[in-house]
Amino acid sequence: MESKRQQKFAGVIQEELAAIFQREGSAYLPNTLVTITKVRVSPDLAVAKVYLSFLNTSNTTLSVAEVNSHSGEIRYKLGARIRHQARVVPTLTFFVDDTNTYVEQMDKLFDKISRDREESGAREESE
């Protein structure tokens, strides 16, 4: 369970990273839209796990690896933006947010279940 302090700091980081990726994201991933979906911060505020969602990319794993290779540069830019709000700029680690994929799989599963129920109900009525 995150404290209010962690949640507030994570929100600041999320906003600032979103602005960085909006302005300069094409330098890291050309023709790809990057969305920061979630930020989790450690209790000492020294480590931030940043979850990203990608649009217009074929390989999300490769995209995250590319962003992670620029994490030092991104951290420097983040530090310049939050220098008056934080004592320490957290170490950034980027991950793929696969929530959308999970939701799509669950929707397909629920659709299949409802189709199977409709088919079994139709067979019972015809008998």
PDB file of C-alpha atoms in Angstrom:
ATOM      1  CA  MET A   1       0.000   0.000   0.000  1.00  0.00           C
ATOM      2  CA  GLU A   2       1.472   3.304  -1.076  1.00  0.00           C
ATOM      3  CA  SER A   3       1.471   6.273   1.262  1.00  0.00           C
ATOM      4  CA  LYS A   4      -0.048   9.621   0.302  1.00  0.00           C
ATOM      5  CA  ARG A   5       3.465  10.991  -0.101  1.00  0.00           C
ATOM      6  CA  GLN A   6       4.414   8.237  -2.543  1.00  0.00           C
ATOM      7  CA  GLN A   7       1.190   8.708  -4.511  1.00  0.00           C
ATOM      8  CA  LYS A   8       1.655  12.473  -4.728  1.00  0.00           C
ATOM      9  CA  PHE A   9       5.286  12.142  -5.838  1.00  0.00           C
ATOM     10  CA  ALA A  10       4.327   9.463  -8.377  1.00  0.00           C
ATOM     11  CA  GLY A  11       1.718  11.836  -9.800  1.00  0.00           C
ATOM     12  CA  VAL A  12       4.310  14.601 -10.196  1.00  0.00           C
ATOM     13  CA  ILE A  13       6.696  12.207 -11.925  1.00  0.00           C
ATOM     14  CA  GLN A  14       3.937  10.927 -14.213  1.00  0.00           C
ATOM     15  CA  GLU A  15       2.963  14.460 -15.281  1.00  0.00           C
ATOM     16  CA  GLU A  16       6.525  15.554 -15.938  1.00  0.00           C
ATOM     17  CA  LEU A  17       7.473  12.375 -17.802  1.00  0.00           C
ATOM     18  CA  ALA A  18       4.353  12.731 -19.931  1.00  0.00           C
ATOM     19  CA  ALA A  19       5.459  16.240 -20.882  1.00  0.00           C
ATOM     20  CA  ILE A  20       8.985  14.999 -21.668  1.00  0.00           C
ATOM     21  CA  PHE A  21       7.702  12.171 -23.875  1.00  0.00           C
ATOM     22  CA  GLN A  22       5.219  14.483 -25.570  1.00  0.00           C
ATOM     23  CA  ARG A  23       7.903  17.002 -26.514  1.00  0.00           C
ATOM     24  CA  GLU A  24      10.916  14.762 -27.054  1.00  0.00           C
ATOM     25  CA  GLY A  25       9.560  11.224 -27.372  1.00  0.00           C
ATOM     26  CA  SER A  26      10.204  11.090 -31.103  1.00  0.00           C
ATOM     27  CA  ALA A  27      13.948  11.230 -30.369  1.00  0.00           C
ATOM     28  CA  TYR A  28      13.696   7.912 -28.508  1.00  0.00           C
ATOM     29  CA  LEU A  29      10.983   6.192 -30.554  1.00  0.00           C
ATOM     30  CA  PRO A  30      10.178   7.810 -33.902  1.00  0.00           C
ATOM     31  CA  ASN A  31       6.564   7.482 -35.126  1.00  0.00           C
ATOM     32  CA  THR A  32       5.457   5.955 -31.809  1.00  0.00           C
ATOM     33  CA  LEU A  33       3.123   7.458 -29.244  1.00  0.00           C
ATOM     34  CA  VAL A  34       4.181   6.708 -25.670  1.00  0.00           C
ATOM     35  CA  THR A  35       1.740   6.987 -22.775  1.00  0.00           C
ATOM     36  CA  ILE A  36       2.762   6.838 -19.128  1.00  0.00           C
ATOM     37  CA  THR A  37      -0.028   4.774 -17.607  1.00  0.00           C
ATOM     38  CA  LYS A  38       1.233   4.308 -14.057  1.00  0.00           C
ATOM     39  CA  VAL A  39       4.162   5.241 -11.818  1.00  0.00           C
ATOM     40  CA  ARG A  40       5.061   3.366  -8.644  1.00  0.00           C
ATOM     41  CA  VAL A  41       7.559   4.921  -6.253  1.00  0.00           C
ATOM     42  CA  SER A  42       9.541   3.161  -3.516  1.00  0.00           C
ATOM     43  CA  PRO A  43       8.944   4.271   0.107  1.00  0.00           C
ATOM     44  CA  ASP A  44      12.227   6.232   0.153  1.00  0.00           C
ATOM     45  CA  LEU A  45      11.292   7.916  -3.178  1.00  0.00           C
ATOM     46  CA  ALA A  46      14.620   6.817  -4.699  1.00  0.00           C
ATOM     47  CA  VAL A  47      13.277   4.343  -7.275  1.00  0.00           C
ATOM     48  CA  ALA A  48      10.390   4.823  -9.692  1.00  0.00           C
ATOM     49  CA  LYS A  49       8.851   2.070 -11.797  1.00  0.00           C
ATOM     50  CA  VAL A  50       7.243   3.650 -14.842  1.00  0.00           C
ATOM     51  CA  TYR A  51       4.677   1.675 -16.847  1.00  0.00           C
ATOM     52  CA  LEU A  52       4.363   2.618 -20.512  1.00  0.00           C
ATOM     53  CA  SER A  53       1.786   1.945 -23.173  1.00  0.00           C
ATOM     54  CA  PHE A  54       2.743   2.211 -26.849  1.00  0.00           C
ATOM     55  CA  LEU A  55       0.696   3.089 -29.895  1.00  0.00           C
ATOM     56  CA  ASN A  56       1.901   2.475 -33.441  1.00  0.00           C
ATOM     57  CA  THR A  57       4.662   0.010 -32.578  1.00  0.00           C
ATOM     58  CA  SER A  58       5.014  -3.622 -33.558  1.00  0.00           C
ATOM     59  CA  ASN A  59       7.373  -4.779 -30.799  1.00  0.00           C
ATOM     60  CA  THR A  60       6.667  -3.337 -27.346  1.00  0.00           C
ATOM     61  CA  THR A  61       9.558  -5.240 -25.733  1.00  0.00           C
ATOM     62  CA  LEU A  62      12.027  -3.625 -28.105  1.00  0.00           C
ATOM     63  CA  SER A  63      10.431  -0.222 -27.514  1.00  0.00           C
ATOM     64  CA  VAL A  64      10.786  -0.541 -23.727  1.00  0.00           C
ATOM     65  CA  ALA A  65      14.396  -1.638 -24.134  1.00  0.00           C
ATOM     66  CA  GLU A  66      15.048   1.460 -26.251  1.00  0.00           C
ATOM     67  CA  VAL A  67      13.456   3.748 -23.646  1.00  0.00           C
ATOM     68  CA  ASN A  68      15.419   2.011 -20.859  1.00  0.00           C
ATOM     69  CA  SER A  69      18.647   2.611 -22.784  1.00  0.00           C
ATOM     70  CA  HIS A  70      17.882   6.361 -22.595  1.00  0.00           C
ATOM     71  CA  SER A  71      16.780   6.273 -18.937  1.00  0.00           C
ATOM     72  CA  GLY A  72      19.785   8.318 -17.762  1.00  0.00           C
ATOM     73  CA  GLU A  73      19.016  11.094 -20.219  1.00  0.00           C
ATOM     74  CA  ILE A  74      15.307  11.001 -19.331  1.00  0.00           C
ATOM     75  CA  ARG A  75      16.192  11.094 -15.610  1.00  0.00           C
ATOM     76  CA  TYR A  76      18.384  14.160 -16.197  1.00  0.00           C
ATOM     77  CA  LYS A  77      15.538  15.947 -17.986  1.00  0.00           C
ATOM     78  CA  LEU A  78      13.126  14.946 -15.221  1.00  0.00           C
ATOM     79  CA  GLY A  79      15.554  16.298 -12.625  1.00  0.00           C
ATOM     80  CA  ALA A  80      15.692  19.648 -14.393  1.00  0.00           C
ATOM     81  CA  ARG A  81      11.887  19.834 -14.250  1.00  0.00           C
ATOM     82  CA  ILE A  82      11.341  18.729 -10.621  1.00  0.00           C
ATOM     83  CA  ARG A  83      14.459  20.191  -8.983  1.00  0.00           C
ATOM     84  CA  HIS A  84      12.388  22.503  -6.771  1.00  0.00           C
ATOM     85  CA  GLN A  85       9.878  19.802  -5.796  1.00  0.00           C
ATOM     86  CA  ALA A  86      12.167  16.909  -4.845  1.00  0.00           C
ATOM     87  CA  ARG A  87      15.437  16.426  -3.005  1.00  0.00           C
ATOM     88  CA  VAL A  88      16.394  13.286  -4.944  1.00  0.00           C
ATOM     89  CA  VAL A  89      15.568  12.461  -8.543  1.00  0.00           C
ATOM     90  CA  PRO A  90      14.508   8.801  -8.546  1.00  0.00           C
ATOM     91  CA  THR A  91      16.171   6.115 -10.616  1.00  0.00           C
ATOM     92  CA  LEU A  92      13.790   5.291 -13.466  1.00  0.00           C
ATOM     93  CA  THR A  93      12.973   1.801 -14.682  1.00  0.00           C
ATOM     94  CA  PHE A  94      10.509   1.404 -17.529  1.00  0.00           C
ATOM     95  CA  PHE A  95       8.100  -1.495 -18.024  1.00  0.00           C
ATOM     96  CA  VAL A  96       5.378  -2.397 -20.525  1.00  0.00           C
ATOM     97  CA  ASP A  97       1.863  -1.858 -19.240  1.00  0.00           C
ATOM     98  CA  ASP A  98      -0.010  -4.818 -20.678  1.00  0.00           C
ATOM     99  CA  THR A  99      -3.364  -3.883 -19.150  1.00  0.00           C
ATOM    100  CA  ASN A 100      -4.939  -3.237 -22.569  1.00  0.00           C
ATOM    101  CA  THR A 101      -3.862  -6.660 -23.831  1.00  0.00           C
ATOM    102  CA  TYR A 102      -5.286  -8.278 -20.700  1.00  0.00           C
ATOM    103  CA  VAL A 103      -8.592  -6.420 -21.114  1.00  0.00           C
ATOM    104  CA  GLU A 104      -8.843  -7.518 -24.767  1.00  0.00           C
ATOM    105  CA  GLN A 105      -8.233 -11.155 -23.782  1.00  0.00           C
ATOM    106  CA  MET A 106     -10.889 -10.972 -21.068  1.00  0.00           C
ATOM    107  CA  ASP A 107     -13.401  -9.410 -23.505  1.00  0.00           C
ATOM    108  CA  LYS A 108     -12.797 -12.223 -25.995  1.00  0.00           C
ATOM    109  CA  LEU A 109     -13.238 -14.800 -23.248  1.00  0.00           C
ATOM    110  CA  PHE A 110     -16.518 -13.237 -22.065  1.00  0.00           C
ATOM    111  CA  ASP A 111     -17.787 -13.050 -25.665  1.00  0.00           C
ATOM    112  CA  LYS A 112     -16.992 -16.742 -26.144  1.00  0.00           C
ATOM    113  CA  ILE A 113     -18.789 -17.643 -22.915  1.00  0.00           C
ATOM    114  CA  SER A 114     -21.899 -15.682 -23.911  1.00  0.00           C
ATOM    115  CA  ARG A 115     -21.908 -17.270 -27.399  1.00  0.00           C
ATOM    116  CA  ASP A 116     -21.602 -20.737 -25.872  1.00  0.00           C
ATOM    117  CA  ARG A 117     -24.517 -20.007 -23.528  1.00  0.00           C
ATOM    118  CA  GLU A 118     -26.667 -18.736 -26.396  1.00  0.00           C
ATOM    119  CA  GLU A 119     -25.888 -21.845 -28.463  1.00  0.00           C
ATOM    120  CA  SER A 120     -26.661 -24.206 -25.582  1.00  0.00           C
ATOM    121  CA  GLY A 121     -29.906 -22.313 -24.848  1.00  0.00           C
ATOM    122  CA  ALA A 122     -30.932 -22.545 -28.508  1.00  0.00           C
ATOM    123  CA  ARG A 123     -30.220 -26.293 -28.561  1.00  0.00           C
ATOM    124  CA  GLU A 124     -32.314 -26.858 -25.403  1.00  0.00           C
ATOM    125  CA  GLU A 125     -35.277 -24.980 -26.895  1.00  0.00           C
ATOM    126  CA  SER A 126     -35.180 -27.028 -30.118  1.00  0.00           C
ATOM    127  CA  GLU A 127     -35.233 -30.338 -28.237  1.00  0.00           C
TER     128      GLU A 127
END
